Each structure stands twice: as C-alpha cells, then as structure tokens.
CSV table of C-alpha atoms and ligand atoms in Angstrom, one decimal:
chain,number,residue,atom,x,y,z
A,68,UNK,CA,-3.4,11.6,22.5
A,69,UNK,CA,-1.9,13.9,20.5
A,70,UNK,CA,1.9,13.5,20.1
A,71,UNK,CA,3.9,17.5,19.9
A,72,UNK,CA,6.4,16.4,18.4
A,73,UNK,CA,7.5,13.7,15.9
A,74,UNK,CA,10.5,12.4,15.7
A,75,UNK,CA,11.7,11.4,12.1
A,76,UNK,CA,15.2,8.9,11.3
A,77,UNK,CA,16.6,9.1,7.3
A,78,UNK,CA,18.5,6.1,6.2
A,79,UNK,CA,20.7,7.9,3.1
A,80,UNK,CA,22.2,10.8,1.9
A,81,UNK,CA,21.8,10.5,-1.8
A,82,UNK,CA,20.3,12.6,-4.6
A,83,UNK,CA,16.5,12.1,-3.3
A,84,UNK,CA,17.5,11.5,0.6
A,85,UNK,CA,19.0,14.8,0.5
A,86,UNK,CA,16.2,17.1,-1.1
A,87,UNK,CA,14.1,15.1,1.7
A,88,UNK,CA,16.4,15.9,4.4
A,89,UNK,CA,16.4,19.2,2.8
A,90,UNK,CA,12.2,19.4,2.9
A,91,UNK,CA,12.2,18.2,6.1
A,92,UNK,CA,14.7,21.1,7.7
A,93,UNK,CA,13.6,23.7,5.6
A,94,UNK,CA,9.3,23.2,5.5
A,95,UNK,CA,9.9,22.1,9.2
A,96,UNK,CA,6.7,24.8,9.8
A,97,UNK,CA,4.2,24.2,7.1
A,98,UNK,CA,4.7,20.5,8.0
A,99,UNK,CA,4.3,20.7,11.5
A,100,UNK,CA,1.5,23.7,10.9
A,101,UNK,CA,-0.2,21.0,8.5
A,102,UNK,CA,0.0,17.6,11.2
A,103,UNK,CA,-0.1,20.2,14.4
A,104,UNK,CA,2.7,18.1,15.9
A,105,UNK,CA,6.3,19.4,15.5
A,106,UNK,CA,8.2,17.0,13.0
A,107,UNK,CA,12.1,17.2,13.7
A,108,UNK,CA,14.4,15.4,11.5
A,109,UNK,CA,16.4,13.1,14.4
A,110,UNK,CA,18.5,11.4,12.9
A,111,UNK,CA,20.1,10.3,9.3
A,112,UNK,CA,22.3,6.9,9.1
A,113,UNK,CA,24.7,7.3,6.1
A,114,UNK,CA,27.5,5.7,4.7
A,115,UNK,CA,31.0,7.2,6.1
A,116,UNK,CA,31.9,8.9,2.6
A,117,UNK,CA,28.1,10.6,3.0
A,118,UNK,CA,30.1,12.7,5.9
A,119,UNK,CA,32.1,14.6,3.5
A,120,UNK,CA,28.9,15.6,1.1
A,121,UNK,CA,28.2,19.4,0.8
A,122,UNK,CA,25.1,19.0,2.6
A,123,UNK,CA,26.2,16.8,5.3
A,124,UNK,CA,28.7,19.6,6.3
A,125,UNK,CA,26.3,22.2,6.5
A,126,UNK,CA,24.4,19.9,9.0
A,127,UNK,CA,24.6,19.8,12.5
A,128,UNK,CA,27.2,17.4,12.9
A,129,UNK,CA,25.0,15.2,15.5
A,130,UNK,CA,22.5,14.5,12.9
A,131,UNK,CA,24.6,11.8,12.1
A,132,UNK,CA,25.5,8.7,12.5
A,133,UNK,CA,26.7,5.2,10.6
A,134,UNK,CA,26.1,3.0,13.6
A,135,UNK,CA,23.1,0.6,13.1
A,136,UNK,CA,22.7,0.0,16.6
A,137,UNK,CA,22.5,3.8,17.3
A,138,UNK,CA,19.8,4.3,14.5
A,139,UNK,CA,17.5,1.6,14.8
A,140,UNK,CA,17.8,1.4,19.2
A,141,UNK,CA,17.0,5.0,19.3
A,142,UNK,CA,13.4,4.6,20.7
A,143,UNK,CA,12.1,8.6,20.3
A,144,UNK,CA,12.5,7.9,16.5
A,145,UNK,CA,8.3,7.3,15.2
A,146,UNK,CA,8.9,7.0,11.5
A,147,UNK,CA,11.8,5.5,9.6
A,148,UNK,CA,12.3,7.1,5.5
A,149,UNK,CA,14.6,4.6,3.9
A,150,UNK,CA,16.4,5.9,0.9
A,151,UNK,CA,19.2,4.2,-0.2
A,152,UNK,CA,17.5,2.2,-3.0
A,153,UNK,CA,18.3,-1.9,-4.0
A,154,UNK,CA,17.4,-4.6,-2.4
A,155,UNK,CA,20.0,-5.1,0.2
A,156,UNK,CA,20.3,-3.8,2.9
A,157,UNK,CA,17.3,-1.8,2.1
A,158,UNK,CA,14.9,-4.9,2.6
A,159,UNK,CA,16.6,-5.8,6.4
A,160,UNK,CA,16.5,-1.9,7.3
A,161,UNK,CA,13.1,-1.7,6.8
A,162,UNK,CA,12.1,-4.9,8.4
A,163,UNK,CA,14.6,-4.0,11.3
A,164,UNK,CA,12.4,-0.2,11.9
A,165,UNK,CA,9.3,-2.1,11.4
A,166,UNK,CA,10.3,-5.3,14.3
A,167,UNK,CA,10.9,-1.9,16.5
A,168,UNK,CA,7.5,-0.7,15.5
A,169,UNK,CA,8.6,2.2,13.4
A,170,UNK,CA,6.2,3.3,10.9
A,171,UNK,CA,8.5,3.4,7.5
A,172,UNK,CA,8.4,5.5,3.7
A,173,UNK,CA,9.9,4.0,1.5
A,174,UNK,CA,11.0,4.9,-2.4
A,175,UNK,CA,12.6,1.7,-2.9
A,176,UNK,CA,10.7,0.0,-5.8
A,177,UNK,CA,12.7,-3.2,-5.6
A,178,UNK,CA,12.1,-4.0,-2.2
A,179,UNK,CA,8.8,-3.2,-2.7
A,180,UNK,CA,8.2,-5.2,-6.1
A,181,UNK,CA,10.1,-8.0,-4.1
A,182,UNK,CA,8.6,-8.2,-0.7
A,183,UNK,CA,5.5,-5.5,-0.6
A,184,UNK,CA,2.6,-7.8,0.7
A,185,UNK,CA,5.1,-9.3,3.0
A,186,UNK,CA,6.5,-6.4,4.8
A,187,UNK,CA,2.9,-4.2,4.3
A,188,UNK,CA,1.1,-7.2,6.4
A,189,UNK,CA,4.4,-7.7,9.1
A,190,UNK,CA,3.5,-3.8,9.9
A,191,UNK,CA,0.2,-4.6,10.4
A,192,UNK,CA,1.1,-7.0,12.7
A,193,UNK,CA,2.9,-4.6,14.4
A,194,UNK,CA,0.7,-1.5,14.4
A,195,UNK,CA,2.5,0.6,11.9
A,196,UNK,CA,2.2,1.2,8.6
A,197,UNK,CA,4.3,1.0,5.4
A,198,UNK,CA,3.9,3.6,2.9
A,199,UNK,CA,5.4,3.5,-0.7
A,200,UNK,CA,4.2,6.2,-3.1
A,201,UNK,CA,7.4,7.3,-4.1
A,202,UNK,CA,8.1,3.8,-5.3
A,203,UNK,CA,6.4,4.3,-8.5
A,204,UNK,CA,6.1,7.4,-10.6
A,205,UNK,CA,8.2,9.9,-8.7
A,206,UNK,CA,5.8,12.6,-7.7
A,207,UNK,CA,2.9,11.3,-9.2
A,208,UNK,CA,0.1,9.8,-7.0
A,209,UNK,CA,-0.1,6.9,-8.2
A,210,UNK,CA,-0.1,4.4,-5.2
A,211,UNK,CA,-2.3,6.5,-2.9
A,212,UNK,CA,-5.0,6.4,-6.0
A,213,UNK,CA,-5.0,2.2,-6.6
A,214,UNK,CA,-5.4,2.4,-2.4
A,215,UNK,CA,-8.3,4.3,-1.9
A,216,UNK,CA,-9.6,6.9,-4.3
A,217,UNK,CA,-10.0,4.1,-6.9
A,218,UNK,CA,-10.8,1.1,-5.3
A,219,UNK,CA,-14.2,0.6,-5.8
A,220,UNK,CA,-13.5,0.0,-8.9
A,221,UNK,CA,-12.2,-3.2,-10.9
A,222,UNK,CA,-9.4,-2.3,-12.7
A,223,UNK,CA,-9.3,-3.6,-16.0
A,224,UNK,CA,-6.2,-2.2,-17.3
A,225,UNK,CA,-3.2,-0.5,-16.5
A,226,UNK,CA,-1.3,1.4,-19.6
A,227,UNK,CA,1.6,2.8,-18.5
A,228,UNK,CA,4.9,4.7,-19.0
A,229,UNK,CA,6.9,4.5,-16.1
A,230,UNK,CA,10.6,5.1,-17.1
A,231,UNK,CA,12.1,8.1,-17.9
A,232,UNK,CA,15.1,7.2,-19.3
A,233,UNK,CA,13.6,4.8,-21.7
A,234,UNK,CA,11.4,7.4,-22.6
A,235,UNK,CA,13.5,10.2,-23.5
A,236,UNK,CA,15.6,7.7,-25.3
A,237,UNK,CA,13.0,6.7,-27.7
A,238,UNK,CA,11.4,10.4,-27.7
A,239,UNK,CA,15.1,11.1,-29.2
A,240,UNK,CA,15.2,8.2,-31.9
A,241,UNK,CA,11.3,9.5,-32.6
A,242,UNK,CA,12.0,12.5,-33.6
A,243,UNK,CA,15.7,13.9,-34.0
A,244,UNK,CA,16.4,9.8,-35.7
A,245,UNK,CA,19.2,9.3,-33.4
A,246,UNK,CA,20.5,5.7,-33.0
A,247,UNK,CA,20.3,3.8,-29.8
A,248,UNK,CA,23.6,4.2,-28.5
A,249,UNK,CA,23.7,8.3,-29.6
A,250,UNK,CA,20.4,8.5,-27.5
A,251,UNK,CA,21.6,6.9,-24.6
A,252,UNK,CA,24.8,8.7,-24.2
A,253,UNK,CA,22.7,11.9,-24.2
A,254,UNK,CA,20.8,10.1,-21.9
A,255,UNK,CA,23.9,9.8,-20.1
A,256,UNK,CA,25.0,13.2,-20.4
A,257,UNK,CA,21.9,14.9,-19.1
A,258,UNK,CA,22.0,12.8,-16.1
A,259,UNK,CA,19.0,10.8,-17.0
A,260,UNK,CA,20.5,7.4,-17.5
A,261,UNK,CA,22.8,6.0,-14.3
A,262,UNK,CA,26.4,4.9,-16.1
A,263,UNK,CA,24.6,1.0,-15.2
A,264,UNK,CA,21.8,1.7,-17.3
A,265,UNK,CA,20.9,-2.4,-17.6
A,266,UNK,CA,17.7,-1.7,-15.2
A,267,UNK,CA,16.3,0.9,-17.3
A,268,UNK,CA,17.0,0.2,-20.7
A,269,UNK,CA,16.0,-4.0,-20.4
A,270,UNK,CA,12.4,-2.7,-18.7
A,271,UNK,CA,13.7,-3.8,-15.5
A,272,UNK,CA,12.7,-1.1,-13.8
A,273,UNK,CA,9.7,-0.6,-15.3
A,274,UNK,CA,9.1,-4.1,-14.5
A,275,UNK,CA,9.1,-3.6,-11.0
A,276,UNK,CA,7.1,-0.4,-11.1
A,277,UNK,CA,4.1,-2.5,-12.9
A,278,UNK,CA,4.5,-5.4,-10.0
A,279,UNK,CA,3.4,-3.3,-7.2
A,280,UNK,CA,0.8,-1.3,-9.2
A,281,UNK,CA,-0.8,-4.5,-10.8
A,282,UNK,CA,-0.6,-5.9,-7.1
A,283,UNK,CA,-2.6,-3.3,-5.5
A,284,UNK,CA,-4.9,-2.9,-9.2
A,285,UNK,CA,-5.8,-6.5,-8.8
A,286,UNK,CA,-5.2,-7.8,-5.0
A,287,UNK,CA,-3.2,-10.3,-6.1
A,288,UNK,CA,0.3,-10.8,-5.9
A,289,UNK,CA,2.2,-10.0,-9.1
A,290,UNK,CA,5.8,-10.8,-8.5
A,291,UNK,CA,8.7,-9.0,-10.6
A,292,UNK,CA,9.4,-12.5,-12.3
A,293,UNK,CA,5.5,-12.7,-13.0
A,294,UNK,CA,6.1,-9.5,-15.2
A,295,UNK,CA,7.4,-10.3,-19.1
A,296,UNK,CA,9.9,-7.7,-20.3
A,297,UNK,CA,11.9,-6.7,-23.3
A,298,UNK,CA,14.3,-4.2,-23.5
A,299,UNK,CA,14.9,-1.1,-26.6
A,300,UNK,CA,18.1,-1.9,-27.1
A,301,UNK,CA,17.7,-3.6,-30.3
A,302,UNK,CA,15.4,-0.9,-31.8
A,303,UNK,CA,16.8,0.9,-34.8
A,304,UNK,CA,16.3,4.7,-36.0
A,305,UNK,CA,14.3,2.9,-39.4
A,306,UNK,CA,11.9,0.8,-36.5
A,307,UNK,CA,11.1,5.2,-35.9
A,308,UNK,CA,10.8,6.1,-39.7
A,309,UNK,CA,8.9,3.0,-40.5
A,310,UNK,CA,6.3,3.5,-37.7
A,311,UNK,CA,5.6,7.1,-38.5
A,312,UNK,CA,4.7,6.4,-42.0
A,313,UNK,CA,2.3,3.9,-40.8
A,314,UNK,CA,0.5,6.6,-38.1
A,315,UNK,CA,2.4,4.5,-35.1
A,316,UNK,CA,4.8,6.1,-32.4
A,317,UNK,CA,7.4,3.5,-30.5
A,318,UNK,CA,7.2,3.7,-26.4
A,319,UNK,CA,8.2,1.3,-23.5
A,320,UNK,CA,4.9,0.5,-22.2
A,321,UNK,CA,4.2,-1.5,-19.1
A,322,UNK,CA,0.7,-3.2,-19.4
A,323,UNK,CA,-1.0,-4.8,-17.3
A,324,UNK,CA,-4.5,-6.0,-17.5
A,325,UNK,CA,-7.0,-8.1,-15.5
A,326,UNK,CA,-10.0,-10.2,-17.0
A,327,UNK,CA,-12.0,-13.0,-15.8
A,328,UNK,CA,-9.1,-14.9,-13.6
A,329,UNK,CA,-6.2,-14.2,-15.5
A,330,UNK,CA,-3.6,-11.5,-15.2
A,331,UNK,CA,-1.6,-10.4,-17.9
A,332,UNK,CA,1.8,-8.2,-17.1
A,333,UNK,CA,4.4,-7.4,-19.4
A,334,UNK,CA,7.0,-4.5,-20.5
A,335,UNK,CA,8.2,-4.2,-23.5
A,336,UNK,CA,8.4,-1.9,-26.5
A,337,UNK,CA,4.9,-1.0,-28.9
A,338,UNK,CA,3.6,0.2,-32.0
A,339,UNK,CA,0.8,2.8,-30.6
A,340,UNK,CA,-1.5,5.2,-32.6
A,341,UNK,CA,0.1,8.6,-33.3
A,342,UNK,CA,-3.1,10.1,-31.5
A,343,UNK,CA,-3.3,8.0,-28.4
A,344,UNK,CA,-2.6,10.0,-25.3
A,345,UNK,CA,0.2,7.9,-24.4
A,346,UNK,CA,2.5,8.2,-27.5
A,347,UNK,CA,2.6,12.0,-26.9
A,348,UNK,CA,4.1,11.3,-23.2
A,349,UNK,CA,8.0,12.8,-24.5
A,350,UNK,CA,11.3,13.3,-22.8
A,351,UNK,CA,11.4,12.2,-19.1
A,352,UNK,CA,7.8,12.4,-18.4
A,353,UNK,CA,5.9,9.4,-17.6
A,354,UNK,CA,2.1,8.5,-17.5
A,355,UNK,CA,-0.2,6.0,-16.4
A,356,UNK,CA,-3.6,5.1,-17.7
A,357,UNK,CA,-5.9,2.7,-15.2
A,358,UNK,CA,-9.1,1.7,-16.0
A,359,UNK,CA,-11.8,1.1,-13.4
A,360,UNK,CA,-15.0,-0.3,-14.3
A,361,UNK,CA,-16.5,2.0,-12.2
A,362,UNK,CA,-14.4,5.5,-13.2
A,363,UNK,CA,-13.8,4.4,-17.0
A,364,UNK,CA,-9.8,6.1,-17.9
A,365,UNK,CA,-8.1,7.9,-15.9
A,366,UNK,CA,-5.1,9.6,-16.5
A,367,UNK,CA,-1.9,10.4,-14.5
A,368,UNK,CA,1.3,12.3,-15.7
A,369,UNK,CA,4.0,14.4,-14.2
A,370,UNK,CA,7.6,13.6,-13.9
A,371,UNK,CA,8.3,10.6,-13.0
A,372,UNK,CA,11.9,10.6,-11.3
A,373,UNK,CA,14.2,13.3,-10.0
A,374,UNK,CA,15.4,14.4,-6.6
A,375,UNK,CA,12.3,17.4,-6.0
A,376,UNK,CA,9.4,15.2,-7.6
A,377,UNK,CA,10.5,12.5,-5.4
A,378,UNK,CA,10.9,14.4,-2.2
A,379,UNK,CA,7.2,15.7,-3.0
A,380,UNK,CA,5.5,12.4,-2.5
A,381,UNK,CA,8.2,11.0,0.3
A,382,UNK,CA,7.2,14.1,2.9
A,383,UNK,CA,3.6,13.6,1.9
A,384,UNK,CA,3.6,9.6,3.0
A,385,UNK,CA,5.5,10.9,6.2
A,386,UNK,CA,2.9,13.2,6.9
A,387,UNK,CA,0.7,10.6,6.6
A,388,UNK,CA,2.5,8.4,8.9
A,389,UNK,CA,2.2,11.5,11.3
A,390,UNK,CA,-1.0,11.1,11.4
A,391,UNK,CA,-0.9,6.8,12.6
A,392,UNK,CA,1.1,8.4,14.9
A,393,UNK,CA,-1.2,11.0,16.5
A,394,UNK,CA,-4.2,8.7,15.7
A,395,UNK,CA,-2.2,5.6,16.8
A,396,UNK,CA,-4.1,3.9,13.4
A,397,UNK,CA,-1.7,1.7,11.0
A,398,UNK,CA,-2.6,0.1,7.7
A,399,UNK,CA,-5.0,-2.7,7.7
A,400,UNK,CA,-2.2,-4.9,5.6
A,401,UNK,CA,-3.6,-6.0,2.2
A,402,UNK,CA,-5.5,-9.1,1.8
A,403,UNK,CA,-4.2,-11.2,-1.6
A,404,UNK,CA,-6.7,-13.5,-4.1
A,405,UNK,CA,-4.8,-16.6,-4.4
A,406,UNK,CA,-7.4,-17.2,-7.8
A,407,UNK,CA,-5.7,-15.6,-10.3
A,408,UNK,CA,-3.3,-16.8,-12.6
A,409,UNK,CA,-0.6,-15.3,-14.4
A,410,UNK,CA,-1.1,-15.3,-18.4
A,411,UNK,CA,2.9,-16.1,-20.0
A,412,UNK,CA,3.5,-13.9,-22.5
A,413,UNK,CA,3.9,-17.3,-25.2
A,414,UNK,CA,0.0,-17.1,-25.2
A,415,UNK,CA,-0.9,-13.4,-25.0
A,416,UNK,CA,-2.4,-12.2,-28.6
A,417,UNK,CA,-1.1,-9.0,-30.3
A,418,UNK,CA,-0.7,-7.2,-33.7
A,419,UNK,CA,2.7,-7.2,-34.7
A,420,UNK,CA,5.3,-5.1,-36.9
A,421,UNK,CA,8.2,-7.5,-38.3
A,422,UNK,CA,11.1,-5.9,-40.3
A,423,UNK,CA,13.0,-8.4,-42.5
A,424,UNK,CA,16.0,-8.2,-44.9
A,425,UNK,CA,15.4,-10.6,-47.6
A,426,UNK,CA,16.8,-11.7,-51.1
A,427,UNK,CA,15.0,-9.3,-53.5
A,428,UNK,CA,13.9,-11.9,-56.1
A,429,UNK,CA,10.5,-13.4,-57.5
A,430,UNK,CA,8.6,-15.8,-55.2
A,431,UNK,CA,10.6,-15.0,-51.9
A,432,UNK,CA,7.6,-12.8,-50.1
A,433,UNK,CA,5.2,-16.3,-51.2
A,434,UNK,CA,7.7,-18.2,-49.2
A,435,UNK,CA,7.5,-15.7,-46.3
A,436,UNK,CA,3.6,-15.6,-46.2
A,437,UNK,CA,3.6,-19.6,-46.4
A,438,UNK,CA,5.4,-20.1,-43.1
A,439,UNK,CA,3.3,-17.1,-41.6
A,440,UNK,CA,0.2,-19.3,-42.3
A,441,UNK,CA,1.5,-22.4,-41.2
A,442,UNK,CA,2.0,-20.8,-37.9
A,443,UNK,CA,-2.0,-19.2,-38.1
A,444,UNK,CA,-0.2,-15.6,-38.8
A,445,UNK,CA,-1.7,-13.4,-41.0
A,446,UNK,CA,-0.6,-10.6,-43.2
A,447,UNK,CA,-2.7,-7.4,-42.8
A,448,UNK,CA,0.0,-5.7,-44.9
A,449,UNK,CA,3.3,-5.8,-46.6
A,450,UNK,CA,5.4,-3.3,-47.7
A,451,UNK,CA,8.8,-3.2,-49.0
A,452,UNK,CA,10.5,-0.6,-48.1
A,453,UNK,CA,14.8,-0.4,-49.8
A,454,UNK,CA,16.0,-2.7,-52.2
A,455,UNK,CA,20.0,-2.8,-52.7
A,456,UNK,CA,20.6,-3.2,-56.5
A,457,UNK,CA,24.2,-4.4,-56.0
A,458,UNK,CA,23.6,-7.8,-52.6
A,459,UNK,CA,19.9,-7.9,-54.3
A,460,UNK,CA,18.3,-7.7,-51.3
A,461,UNK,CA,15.1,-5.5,-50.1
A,462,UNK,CA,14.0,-4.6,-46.5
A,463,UNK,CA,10.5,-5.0,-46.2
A,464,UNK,CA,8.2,-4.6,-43.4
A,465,UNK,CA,4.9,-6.6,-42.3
A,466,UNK,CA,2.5,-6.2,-40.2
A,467,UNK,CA,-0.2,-9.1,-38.8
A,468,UNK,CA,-3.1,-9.1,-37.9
A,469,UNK,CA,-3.8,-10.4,-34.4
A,470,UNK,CA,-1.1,-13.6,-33.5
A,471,UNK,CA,-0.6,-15.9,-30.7
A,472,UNK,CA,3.1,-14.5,-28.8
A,473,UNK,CA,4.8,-18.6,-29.6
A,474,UNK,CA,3.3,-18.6,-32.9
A,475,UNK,CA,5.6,-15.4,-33.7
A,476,UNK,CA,8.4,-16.9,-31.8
A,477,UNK,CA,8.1,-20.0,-33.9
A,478,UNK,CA,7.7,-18.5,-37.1
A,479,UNK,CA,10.8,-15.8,-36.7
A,480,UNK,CA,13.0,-19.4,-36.0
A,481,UNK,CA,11.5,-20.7,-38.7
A,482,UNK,CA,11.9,-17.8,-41.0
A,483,UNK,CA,15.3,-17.6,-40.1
A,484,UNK,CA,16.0,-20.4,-41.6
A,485,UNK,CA,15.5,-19.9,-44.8
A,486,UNK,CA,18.0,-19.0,-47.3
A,487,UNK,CA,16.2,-16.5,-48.7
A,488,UNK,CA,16.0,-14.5,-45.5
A,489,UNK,CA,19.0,-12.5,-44.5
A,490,UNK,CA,17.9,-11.2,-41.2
A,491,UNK,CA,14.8,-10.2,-38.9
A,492,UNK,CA,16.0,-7.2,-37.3
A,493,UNK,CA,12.3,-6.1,-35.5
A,494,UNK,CA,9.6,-7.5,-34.1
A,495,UNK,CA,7.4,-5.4,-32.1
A,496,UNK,CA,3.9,-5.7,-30.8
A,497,UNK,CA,1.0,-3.3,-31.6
A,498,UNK,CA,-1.3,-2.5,-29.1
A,499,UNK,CA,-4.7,-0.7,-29.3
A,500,UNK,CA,-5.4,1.7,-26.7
B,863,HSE,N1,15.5,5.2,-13.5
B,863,HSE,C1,14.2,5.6,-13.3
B,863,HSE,C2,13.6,6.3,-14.6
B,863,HSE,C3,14.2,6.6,-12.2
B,863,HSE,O1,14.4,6.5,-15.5
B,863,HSE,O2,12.4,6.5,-14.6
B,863,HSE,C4,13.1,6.5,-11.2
B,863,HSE,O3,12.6,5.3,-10.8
C-alpha cells in the first residue's frame, strides 16, 4: 500500500544537517513528485545551543526538540537521518531508530567503519534498512556502486583518494612548495581542515572511509584497526621537489586490494607517476579507482566533502528509504566471508623513496648499500642531491626496487645507527597504478 505521506526525523543541526534540513523544506515537491508520497520533515533533535542557530530561528519553532524520548517515541516518524558525526552517541541513536523499526541515513563514517555489518544485519532483522552513501566520498556514489551496479564483479583493487584536506595540503606543498604547517593553516583558513585536524592529517579518516568500502568490495569485514595508516605530517617541501624531478607526484592514497585470500588495506602517503589519473586529483577533490574483474577500472571523482555535496547523496538514500517504505522492502543485511585474512603491512612489498642526510666522505654510500643488502634491499638508484661544504654532509636520495615493508623498517634502525648517517628524514612507498 502506498504510504501519502512520509514522515522524516533529523538528529543535528550542523553544517551538513542543515543544508539537509534545508533540501528537505525547500525540494519538498520534486521529492515528493519523484517518490509520489509527500515527505515532510517532522522532526529535528538538536543540541540546546542548535536553538539559537540562524536556521533554527527561521524554523517553525515545533520542529524542534532535544528530548530523546520525544524523538525516538514519536511513532509517525518512518525514517531517521542521523547527522551529528563520531561515534557516540551517534552509534546508540541509530541503534535506538532501528530497535523502533525506523529505516535510518546515515553520514557517519565512524559508526559505520566501527559497527556497519552489525547494525546493516540488526535492520534486517527488523525490516528496515540502513543506508550510508554519504559516509564515504561526499556526493560521490561510491557505496550505491560497490552494492549493486558493481557487484558482479571481483574487485581486485581499490585506489583511492578520499580526504580532502589531506589533499589540498599536499596539492599546496606540490606545487606552490609550501611547508607542512604553511599548508595546513591555509587549510585551516579556507575552512577545509577542522582546528582538530589529527583525523585527517594521520589518514584516520581516510582510514575509515577505506574500511567500509573494502568491506562491501570484498564481503568481508575490514575493521578500522585492520586498515594500516601513516599520516603527512612528516613530509617536507624537498620530499615535493625531489619527486618531481624523478616523474612522481606525492598523494594520500588509501589502497586496498584483494587476491587469492588475503586482504591488503592501508593509508598512507606514495610516490605515483606524474601521468596516472590519480596524481592529477588536486585541491579538495577526491577520487576512487575500483577494479572489477568483470568492468576492468572505473573511475569516480567529485568533491568529496562539504555541506551541498553531502546533502546530495543524504536526500538521495532517503528517497530510497521512501521507497522500503512504500514497498515495505528493507535491505537483505550483508553476508561476511570469514576466509580472508588481513595481510600486516610488515609483509606487504613496495618500491620505496628514502631521503638521507649523511657525512659527505669516501666509502659512506658503500656502507649504506651494504646494510641495504643485508636486509635483501636493493638500490634501483641513488642520487645525491646537496652537499654542505662547511658540516660535510650531503642529502642524498634512493630509491629500491621492490622490498619487504620489515625489511625497510629494519634497515632504517639499522642505518640509523651508523655514525656516518646523520638523519633519515623520508621514507615513502611507490606504488604502480
Ligand atoms: N575531513 C573530511 C575530508 C571531510 O577532508 O575529506 C569529509 O569526510
């Protein structure tokens, strides 16, 4: 039976739960035109200092309300949008609309990374559904994709870059040779950045992005602490100058990749061809690259964050929840492989770029190369790169041909060690794509 009309409850009033509240009031028509049902925007459950935002005052006033009880008992609400981002209470909300059979959207990538499969099967079990597409990518389809359209497939690979702040940092040190902390204040200053920047800039983010896509790539459970990441903090404008000479760009990529029963997720920074799609991604924007067996490469990109890009694909998962309602149909939940292990990052195999301050005198690089070998590392290529006449030492940089992750680790400590090597400032992997 067809429902007229579609009751909707928002749970925050923030940057991306007001542009939704916003789509919701204002495209009231086209949605309902598009779903035939009238959707009405019942009520939003904010935080008492919400009340005094611009938007809430232009509101009706009985849109409102920071009651719990009075949000989650209201029984004419269908479908719950939860907005307010982090784990708590964000995880409890959304288990609470669910237990009352509430279908619920969701942007919240850490409660999603944390506790997807979980809360995806508990609304099966309670005929709803749990959509998350904003959760990863903004308002690019990314989750809708790995769902349906691609999942004939067997995903080999996922290339992706999935933080925009990370991004335009690095897009900044790449090509105006800002330092790290210049290009994170503009970061800062453009709004990019949150003042707590520790989630973007250490990959955490990205992290959890690449947990729910690798999840539904590979049907297997990859949990945020499954996913190995490294920050940008550490990398230096001469990492930028350096890699341009040698045809390289530097980007945060998450990867994740699937072969025979092994999983391999990590984030961290990389060496990538100048040419290679992904090392033109600049500024904000992000992109993903999945392969299927079946579809070969395919490319998404848009803009991966931001309060209208995000509102885009949170009012089309509520449409779609419109639909389970009219069609009383729910998601089937998500069946898991229990097979596959998790590859740690100690025995994953990449190219690597090492920059090293060392004493600038005879025999010092045969020293270097010696404890490379001992750890089964070798040189594809050395170059050095400044020498200061007056502390005799020269910067030099190297780069390996393909090496076991704990043989690097190993040889670094090791090369630390020696007298005759002031400092390792870099060590980044290079990946092929
Ligand atoms: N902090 C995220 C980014 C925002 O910079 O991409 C959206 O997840």
């Amino acid at each position: 039976m067809v429902k007229n009309n579609i009751k909707v409850g928002l749970i925050g009033l923030g940057v991306v739960g007001g542009q939704v509240a916003k789509v919701l009031l204002e495209r009231a028509d086209m949605l309902s035109h598009q779903t035939g049902s009238e959707i009405e925007l019942k009520k939003i459950k904010v935080l008492p200092a919400d009340l005094g935002k611009p938007l809430a005052q232009f509101l009706p006033e009985q849109l409102f309300t920071t009651s719990d009880e009075e949000f989650f008992d209201d029984n004419e609400i269908d479908i719950v949008i939860e907005l307010i981002g982090g784990e708590t209470p964000a995880y409890d909300y959304i288990k609470q609309a669910l237990g009352k059979n509430k279908h619920v959207v969701t942007a919240n990538k850490e409660v999603i990374a944390k506790h997807g499969p979980e809360l995806i099967n508990y609304a099966a079990s309670q005929g709803v559904s749990l959509y998350f597409e904003a959760s990863v990518g903004g308002g690019i389809p990314l989750i809708a994709p790995l769902e349906r359209d691609l999942k004939a497939n067997y995903i080999n690979g996922i290339h992706a870059i999935i933080n925009g702040t990370t991004n335009y940092i690095l897009t900044r040190m790449g090509d105006d040779g800002l330092d790290f902390d210049m290009a994170l204040k503009q970061a800062q200053e453009l709004g990019y950045a949150e003042s707590n920047s520790k989630n973007d800039i250490e990959g955490i983010d990205a992290a959890y992005k690449l947990a729910i896509m690798a999840t539904l790539a590979f049907q297997c459970q990859v949990k945020p602490e499954d996913v190995f990441h490294e920050g940008i903090s550490s990398l230096n404008a001469r990492d930028f100058k350096y890699a341009k000479e040698l045809g390289y760009a530097i980007k945060l990529l998450a990867i994740a990749l699937q072969y025979d029963n092994t999983i391999e997720a990590r984030v961290h920074p990389v060496f990538i061809k100048q040419d290679s799609f992904l090392a033109n991604v600049n500024g904000v924007f992000n992109a993903v690259s999945i392969e299927g067996d079946l579809s070969g490469h395919v490319i998404f990109s848009g803009q991966g964050a931001g309060p209208l890009a995000t509102s885009s694909a949170v009012t089309a998962d509520v449409l779609r929840a419109c639909r389970d309602v009219q069609s009383s149909t729910r998601n089937r939940g998500i069946i898991l492989s229990t097979q596959k292990v998790i590859k740690p990052v100690s025995q994953i195999i990449t190219r690597y770029y090492m920059r090293l301050n060392i004493n600038d005198s005879s025999g010092v690089l045969a020293k270097i190369a010696e404890v490379l070998g001992q750890h089964d590392i070798s040189i594809s290529s050395v170059i050095q790169k400044e020498t200061d006449d007056l502390s005799k030492t020269a910067e030099i940089v190297i780069m390996t041909h393909p090496a076991l992750g704990n043989a690097i680790e190993n040889a670094i400590a090791e090369l630390k060690s020696l007298e005759v090597v002031k400092d390792i400032n870099t060590a980044i992997r290079v990946e092929e794509i």
